[in-house]
mmCIF file of C-alpha atoms in Angstrom:
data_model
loop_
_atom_site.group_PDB
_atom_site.id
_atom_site.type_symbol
_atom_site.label_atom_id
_atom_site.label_comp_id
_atom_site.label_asym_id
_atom_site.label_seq_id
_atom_site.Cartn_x
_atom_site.Cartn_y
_atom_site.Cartn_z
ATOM 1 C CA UNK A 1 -5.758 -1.573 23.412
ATOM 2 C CA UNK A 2 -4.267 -2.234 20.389
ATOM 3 C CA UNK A 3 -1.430 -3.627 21.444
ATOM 4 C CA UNK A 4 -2.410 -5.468 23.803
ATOM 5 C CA UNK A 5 -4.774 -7.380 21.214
ATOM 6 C CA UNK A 6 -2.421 -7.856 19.141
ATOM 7 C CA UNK A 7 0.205 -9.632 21.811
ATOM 8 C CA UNK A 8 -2.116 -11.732 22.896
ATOM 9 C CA UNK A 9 -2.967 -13.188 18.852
ATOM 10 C CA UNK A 10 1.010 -12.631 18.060
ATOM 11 C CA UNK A 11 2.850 -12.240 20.855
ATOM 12 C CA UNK A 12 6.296 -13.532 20.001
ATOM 13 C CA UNK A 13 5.921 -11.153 16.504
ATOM 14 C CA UNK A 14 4.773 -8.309 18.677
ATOM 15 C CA UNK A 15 6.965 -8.116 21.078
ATOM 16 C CA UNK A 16 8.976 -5.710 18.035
ATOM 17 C CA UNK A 17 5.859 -3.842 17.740
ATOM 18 C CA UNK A 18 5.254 -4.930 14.445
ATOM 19 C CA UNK A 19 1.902 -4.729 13.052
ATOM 20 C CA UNK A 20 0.113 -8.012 11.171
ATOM 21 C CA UNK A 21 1.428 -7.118 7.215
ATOM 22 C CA UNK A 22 -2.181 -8.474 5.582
ATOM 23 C CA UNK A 23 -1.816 -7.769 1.301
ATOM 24 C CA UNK A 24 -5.326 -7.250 -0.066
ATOM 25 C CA UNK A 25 -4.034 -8.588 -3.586
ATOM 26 C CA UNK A 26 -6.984 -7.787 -6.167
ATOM 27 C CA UNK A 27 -8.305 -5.399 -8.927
ATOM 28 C CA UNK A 28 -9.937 -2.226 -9.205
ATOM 29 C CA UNK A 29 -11.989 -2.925 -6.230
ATOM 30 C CA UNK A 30 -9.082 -3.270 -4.093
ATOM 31 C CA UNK A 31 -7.292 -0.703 -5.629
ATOM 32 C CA UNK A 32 -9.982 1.940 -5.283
ATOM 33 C CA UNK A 33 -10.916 3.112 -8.609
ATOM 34 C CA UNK A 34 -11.400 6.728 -8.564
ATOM 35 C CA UNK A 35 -11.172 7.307 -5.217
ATOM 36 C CA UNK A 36 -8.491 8.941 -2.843
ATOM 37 C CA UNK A 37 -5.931 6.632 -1.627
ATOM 38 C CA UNK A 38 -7.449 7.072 2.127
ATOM 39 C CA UNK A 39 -10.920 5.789 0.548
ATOM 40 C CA UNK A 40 -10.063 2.293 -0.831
ATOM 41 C CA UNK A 41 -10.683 -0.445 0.719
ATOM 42 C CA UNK A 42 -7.595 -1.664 2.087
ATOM 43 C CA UNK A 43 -7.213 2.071 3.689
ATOM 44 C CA UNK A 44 -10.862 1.665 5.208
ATOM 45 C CA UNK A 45 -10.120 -1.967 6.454
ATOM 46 C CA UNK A 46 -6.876 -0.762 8.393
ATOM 47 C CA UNK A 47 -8.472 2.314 9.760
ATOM 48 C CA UNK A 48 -11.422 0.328 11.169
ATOM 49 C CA UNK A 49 -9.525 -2.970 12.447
ATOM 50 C CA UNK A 50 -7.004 0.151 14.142
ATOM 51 C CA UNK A 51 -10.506 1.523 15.753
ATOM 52 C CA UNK A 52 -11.357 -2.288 17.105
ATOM 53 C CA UNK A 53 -7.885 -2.634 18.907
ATOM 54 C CA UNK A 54 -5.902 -4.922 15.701
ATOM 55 C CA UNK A 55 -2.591 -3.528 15.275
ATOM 56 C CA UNK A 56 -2.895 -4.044 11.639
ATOM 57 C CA UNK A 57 -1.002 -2.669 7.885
ATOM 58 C CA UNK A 58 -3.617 -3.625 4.966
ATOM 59 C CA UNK A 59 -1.141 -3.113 2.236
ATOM 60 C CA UNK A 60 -2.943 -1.985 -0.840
ATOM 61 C CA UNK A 61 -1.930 -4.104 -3.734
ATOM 62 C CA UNK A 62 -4.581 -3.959 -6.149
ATOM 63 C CA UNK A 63 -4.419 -2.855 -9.895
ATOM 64 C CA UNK A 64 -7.390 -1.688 -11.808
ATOM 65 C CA UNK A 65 -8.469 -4.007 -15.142
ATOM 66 C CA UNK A 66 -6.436 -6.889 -13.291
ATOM 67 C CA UNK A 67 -7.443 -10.509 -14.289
ATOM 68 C CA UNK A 68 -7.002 -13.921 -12.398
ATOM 69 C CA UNK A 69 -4.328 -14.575 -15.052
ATOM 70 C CA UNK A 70 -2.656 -10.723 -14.175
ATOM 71 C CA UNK A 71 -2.387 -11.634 -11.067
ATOM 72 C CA UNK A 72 -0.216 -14.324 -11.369
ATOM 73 C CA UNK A 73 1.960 -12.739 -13.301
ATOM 74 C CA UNK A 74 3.124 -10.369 -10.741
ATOM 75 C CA UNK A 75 2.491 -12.632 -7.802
ATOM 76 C CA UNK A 76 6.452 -13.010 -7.097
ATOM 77 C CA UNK A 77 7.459 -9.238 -6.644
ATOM 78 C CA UNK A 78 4.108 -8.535 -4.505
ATOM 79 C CA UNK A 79 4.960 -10.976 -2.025
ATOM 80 C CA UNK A 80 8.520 -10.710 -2.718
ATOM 81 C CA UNK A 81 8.835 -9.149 1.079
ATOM 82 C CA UNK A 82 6.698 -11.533 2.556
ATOM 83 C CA UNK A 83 3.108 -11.163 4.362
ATOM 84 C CA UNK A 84 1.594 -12.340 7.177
ATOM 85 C CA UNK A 85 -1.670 -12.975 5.930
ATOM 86 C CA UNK A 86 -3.443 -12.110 2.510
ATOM 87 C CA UNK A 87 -6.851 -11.057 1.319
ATOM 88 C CA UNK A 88 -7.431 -12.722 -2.296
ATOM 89 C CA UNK A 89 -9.865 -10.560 -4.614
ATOM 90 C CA UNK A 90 -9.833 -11.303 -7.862
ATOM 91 C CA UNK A 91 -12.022 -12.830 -10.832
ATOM 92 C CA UNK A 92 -14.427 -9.609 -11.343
ATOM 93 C CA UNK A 93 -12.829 -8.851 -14.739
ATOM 94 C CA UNK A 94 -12.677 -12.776 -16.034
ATOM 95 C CA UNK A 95 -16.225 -12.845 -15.636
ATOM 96 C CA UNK A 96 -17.058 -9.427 -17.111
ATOM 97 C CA UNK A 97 -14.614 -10.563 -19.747
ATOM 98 C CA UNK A 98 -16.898 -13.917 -20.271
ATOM 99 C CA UNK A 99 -13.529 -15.634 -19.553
ATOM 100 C CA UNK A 100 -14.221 -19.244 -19.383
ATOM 101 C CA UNK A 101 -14.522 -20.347 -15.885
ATOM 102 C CA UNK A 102 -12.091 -23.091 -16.200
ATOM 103 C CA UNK A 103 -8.994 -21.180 -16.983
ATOM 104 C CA UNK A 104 -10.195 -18.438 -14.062
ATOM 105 C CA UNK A 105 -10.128 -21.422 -11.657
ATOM 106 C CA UNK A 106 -7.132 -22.995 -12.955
ATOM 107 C CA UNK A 107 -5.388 -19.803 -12.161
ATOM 108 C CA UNK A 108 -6.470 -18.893 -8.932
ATOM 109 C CA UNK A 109 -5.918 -22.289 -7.752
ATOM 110 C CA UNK A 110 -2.464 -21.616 -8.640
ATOM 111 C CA UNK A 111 -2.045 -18.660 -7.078
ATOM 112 C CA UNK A 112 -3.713 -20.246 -3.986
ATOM 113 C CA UNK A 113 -0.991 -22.844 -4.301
ATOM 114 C CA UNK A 114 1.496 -20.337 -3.805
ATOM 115 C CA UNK A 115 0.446 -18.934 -0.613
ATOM 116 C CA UNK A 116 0.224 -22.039 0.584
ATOM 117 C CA UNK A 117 3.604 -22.651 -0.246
ATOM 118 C CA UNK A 118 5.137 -19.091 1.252
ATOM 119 C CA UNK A 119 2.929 -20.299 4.120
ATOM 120 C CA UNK A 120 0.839 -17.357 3.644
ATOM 121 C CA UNK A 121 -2.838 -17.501 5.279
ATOM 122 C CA UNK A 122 -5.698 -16.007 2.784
ATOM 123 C CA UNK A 123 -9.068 -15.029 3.083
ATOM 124 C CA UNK A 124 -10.753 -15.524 -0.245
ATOM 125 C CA UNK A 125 -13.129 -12.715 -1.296
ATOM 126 C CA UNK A 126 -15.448 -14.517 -4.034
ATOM 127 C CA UNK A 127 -17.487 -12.525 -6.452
ATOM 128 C CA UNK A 128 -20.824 -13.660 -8.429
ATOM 129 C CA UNK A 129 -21.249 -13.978 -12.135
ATOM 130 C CA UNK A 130 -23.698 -11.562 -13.253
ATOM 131 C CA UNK A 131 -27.294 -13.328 -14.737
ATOM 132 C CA UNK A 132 -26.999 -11.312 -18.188
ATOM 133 C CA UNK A 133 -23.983 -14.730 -18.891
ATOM 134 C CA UNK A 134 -26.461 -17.596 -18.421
ATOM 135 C CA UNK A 135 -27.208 -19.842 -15.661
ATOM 136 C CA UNK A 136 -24.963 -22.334 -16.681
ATOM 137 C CA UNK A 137 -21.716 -19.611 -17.172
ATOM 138 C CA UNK A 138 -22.867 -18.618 -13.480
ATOM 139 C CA UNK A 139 -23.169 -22.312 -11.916
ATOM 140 C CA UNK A 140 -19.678 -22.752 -13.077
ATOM 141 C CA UNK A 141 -17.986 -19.542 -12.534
ATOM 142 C CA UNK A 142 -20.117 -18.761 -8.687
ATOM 143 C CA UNK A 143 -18.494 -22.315 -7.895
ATOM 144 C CA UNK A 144 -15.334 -21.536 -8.152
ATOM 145 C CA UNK A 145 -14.721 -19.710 -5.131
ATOM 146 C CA UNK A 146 -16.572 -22.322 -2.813
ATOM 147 C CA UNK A 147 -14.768 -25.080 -4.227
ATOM 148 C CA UNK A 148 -11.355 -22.969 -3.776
ATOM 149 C CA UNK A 149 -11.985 -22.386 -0.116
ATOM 150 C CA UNK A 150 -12.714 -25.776 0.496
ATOM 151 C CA UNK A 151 -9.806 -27.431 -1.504
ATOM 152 C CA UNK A 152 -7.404 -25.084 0.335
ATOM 153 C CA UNK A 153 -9.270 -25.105 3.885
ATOM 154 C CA UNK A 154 -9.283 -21.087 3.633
ATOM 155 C CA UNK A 155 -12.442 -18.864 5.074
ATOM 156 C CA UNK A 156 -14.463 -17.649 2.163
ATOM 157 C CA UNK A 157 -16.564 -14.203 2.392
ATOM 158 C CA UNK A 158 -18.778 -15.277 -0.845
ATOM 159 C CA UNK A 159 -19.958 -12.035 -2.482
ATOM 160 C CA UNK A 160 -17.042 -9.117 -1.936
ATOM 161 C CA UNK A 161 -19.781 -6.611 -3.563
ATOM 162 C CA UNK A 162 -22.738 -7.785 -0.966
ATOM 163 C CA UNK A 163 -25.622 -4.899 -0.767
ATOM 164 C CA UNK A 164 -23.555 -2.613 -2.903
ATOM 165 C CA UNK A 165 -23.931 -4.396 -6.472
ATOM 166 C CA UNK A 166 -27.064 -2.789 -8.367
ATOM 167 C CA UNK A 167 -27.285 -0.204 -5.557
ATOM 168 C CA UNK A 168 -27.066 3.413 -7.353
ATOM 169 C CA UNK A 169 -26.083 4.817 -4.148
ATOM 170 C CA UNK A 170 -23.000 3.054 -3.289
ATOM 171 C CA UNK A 171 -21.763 2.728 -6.667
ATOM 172 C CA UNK A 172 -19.915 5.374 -9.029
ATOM 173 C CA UNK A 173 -22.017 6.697 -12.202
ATOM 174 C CA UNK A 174 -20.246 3.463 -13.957
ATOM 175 C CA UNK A 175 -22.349 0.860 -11.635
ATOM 176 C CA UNK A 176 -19.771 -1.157 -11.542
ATOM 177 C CA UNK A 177 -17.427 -0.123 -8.881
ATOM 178 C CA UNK A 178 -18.172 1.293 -5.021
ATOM 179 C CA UNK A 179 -17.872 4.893 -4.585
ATOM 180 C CA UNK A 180 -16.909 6.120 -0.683
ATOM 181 C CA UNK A 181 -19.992 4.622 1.105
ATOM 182 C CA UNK A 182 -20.181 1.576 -0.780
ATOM 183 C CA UNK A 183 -15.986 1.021 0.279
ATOM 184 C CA UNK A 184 -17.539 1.569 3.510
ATOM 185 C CA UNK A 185 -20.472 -1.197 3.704
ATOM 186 C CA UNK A 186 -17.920 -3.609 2.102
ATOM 187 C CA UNK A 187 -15.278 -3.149 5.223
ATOM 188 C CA UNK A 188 -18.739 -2.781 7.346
ATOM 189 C CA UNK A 189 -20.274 -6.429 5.859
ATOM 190 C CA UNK A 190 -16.895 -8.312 5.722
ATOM 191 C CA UNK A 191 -15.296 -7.231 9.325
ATOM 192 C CA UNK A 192 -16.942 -10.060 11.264
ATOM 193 C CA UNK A 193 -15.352 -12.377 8.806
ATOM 194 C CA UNK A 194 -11.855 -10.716 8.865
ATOM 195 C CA UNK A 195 -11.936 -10.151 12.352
ATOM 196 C CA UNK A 196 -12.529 -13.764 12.341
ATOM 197 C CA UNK A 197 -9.429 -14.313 10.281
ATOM 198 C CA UNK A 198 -7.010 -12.254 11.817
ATOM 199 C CA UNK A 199 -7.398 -13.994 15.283
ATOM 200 C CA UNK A 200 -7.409 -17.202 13.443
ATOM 201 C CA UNK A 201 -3.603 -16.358 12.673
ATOM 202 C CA UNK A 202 -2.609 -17.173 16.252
ATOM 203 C CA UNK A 203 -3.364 -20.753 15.786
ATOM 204 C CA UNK A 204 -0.876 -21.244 12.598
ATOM 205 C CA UNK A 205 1.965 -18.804 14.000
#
């Protein structure tokens, strides 16, 4: 079944049998802080797009304590081998950080440039300022994702920490980040929208 998914949305690519390279390129949240390698999120996204027939690699390439701006800076060597489609997750620690929201757009407007450039489709995963920073510090920073996605005509899942954020029992004793059933409900609440995605490929191939 797999396969045969996949040659339909790829089929000059998977006539090699090579599986859709997507880089989930993001912080601790991608990279799975604390948790076993099998139990972050890009492992959890593969394993369940694998279960609905996508013949899929979610490469993890997240890095705990990562900013916007630390992102950038090692943009070149983790695309250096290419991708065929990228999930974008990053901003959490400008905002915890009270970065201003200006420079955390500027920069992720740049890295969107670049994938646009390497002809690299990306799903943006936005995040949400928390309320504790002011109403105006969240107008601007919550924006920045919407106005991203638009700017760059890219799907936008708004809120990568939907239903687990504030929710004891998908979060570690930190509150911060998901522990193995909040990983989980993320892949479970964003699949529609990277299912979504990944079939959208066949349209720019």
């Amino acid at each position: 079944m797999a396969f045969a998914l996949s040659a339909l949305l790829f089929p000059g690519r998977l006539k090699a049998s090579a599986p859709v390279k997507i880089v989930a390129f993001g912080d601790s949240l991608i990279a799975g802080y604390k948790l076993p390698e099998g139990d972050a999120f890009p492992a959890v996204l593969e394993k369940t797009l694998r279960a609905k027939g996508f013949d899929v690699n979610v490469v993890n390439a997240g890095v705990s304590g990562e900013t916007a701006e630390d992102g950038l800076a090692r943009f070149d060597w983790t695309f250096a081998e290419g991708a065929d489609a990228a999930i974008l997750e990053l901003g959490a620690n400008d905002m915890l950080r009270g970065f201003d929201p200006k420079l955390t757009r500027a920069t992720l407007d740049t890295i969107l440039a670049r994938l646009k450039s390497r002809k690299i489709p990306v799903l943006i995963a936005g995040m949400l300022a928390s309320p504790s920073l002011g109403v105006e510090y969240q107008e601007a920073f919550d924006g920045i994702y919407r106005d991203l996605a638009h700017k760059y005509d890219a799907p936008l899942y708004p809120f990568f920490l939907k239903d687990v954020m504030n929710n004891p029992t998908l979060q570690l004793a930190d509150g911060l980040h998901p522990n193995r059933e909040g990983v989980e409900k993320i892949v479970e609440n964003m699949l529609p929208s990277v299912e979504d995605f990944i079939k959208s490929l066949s349209s720019r191939s």
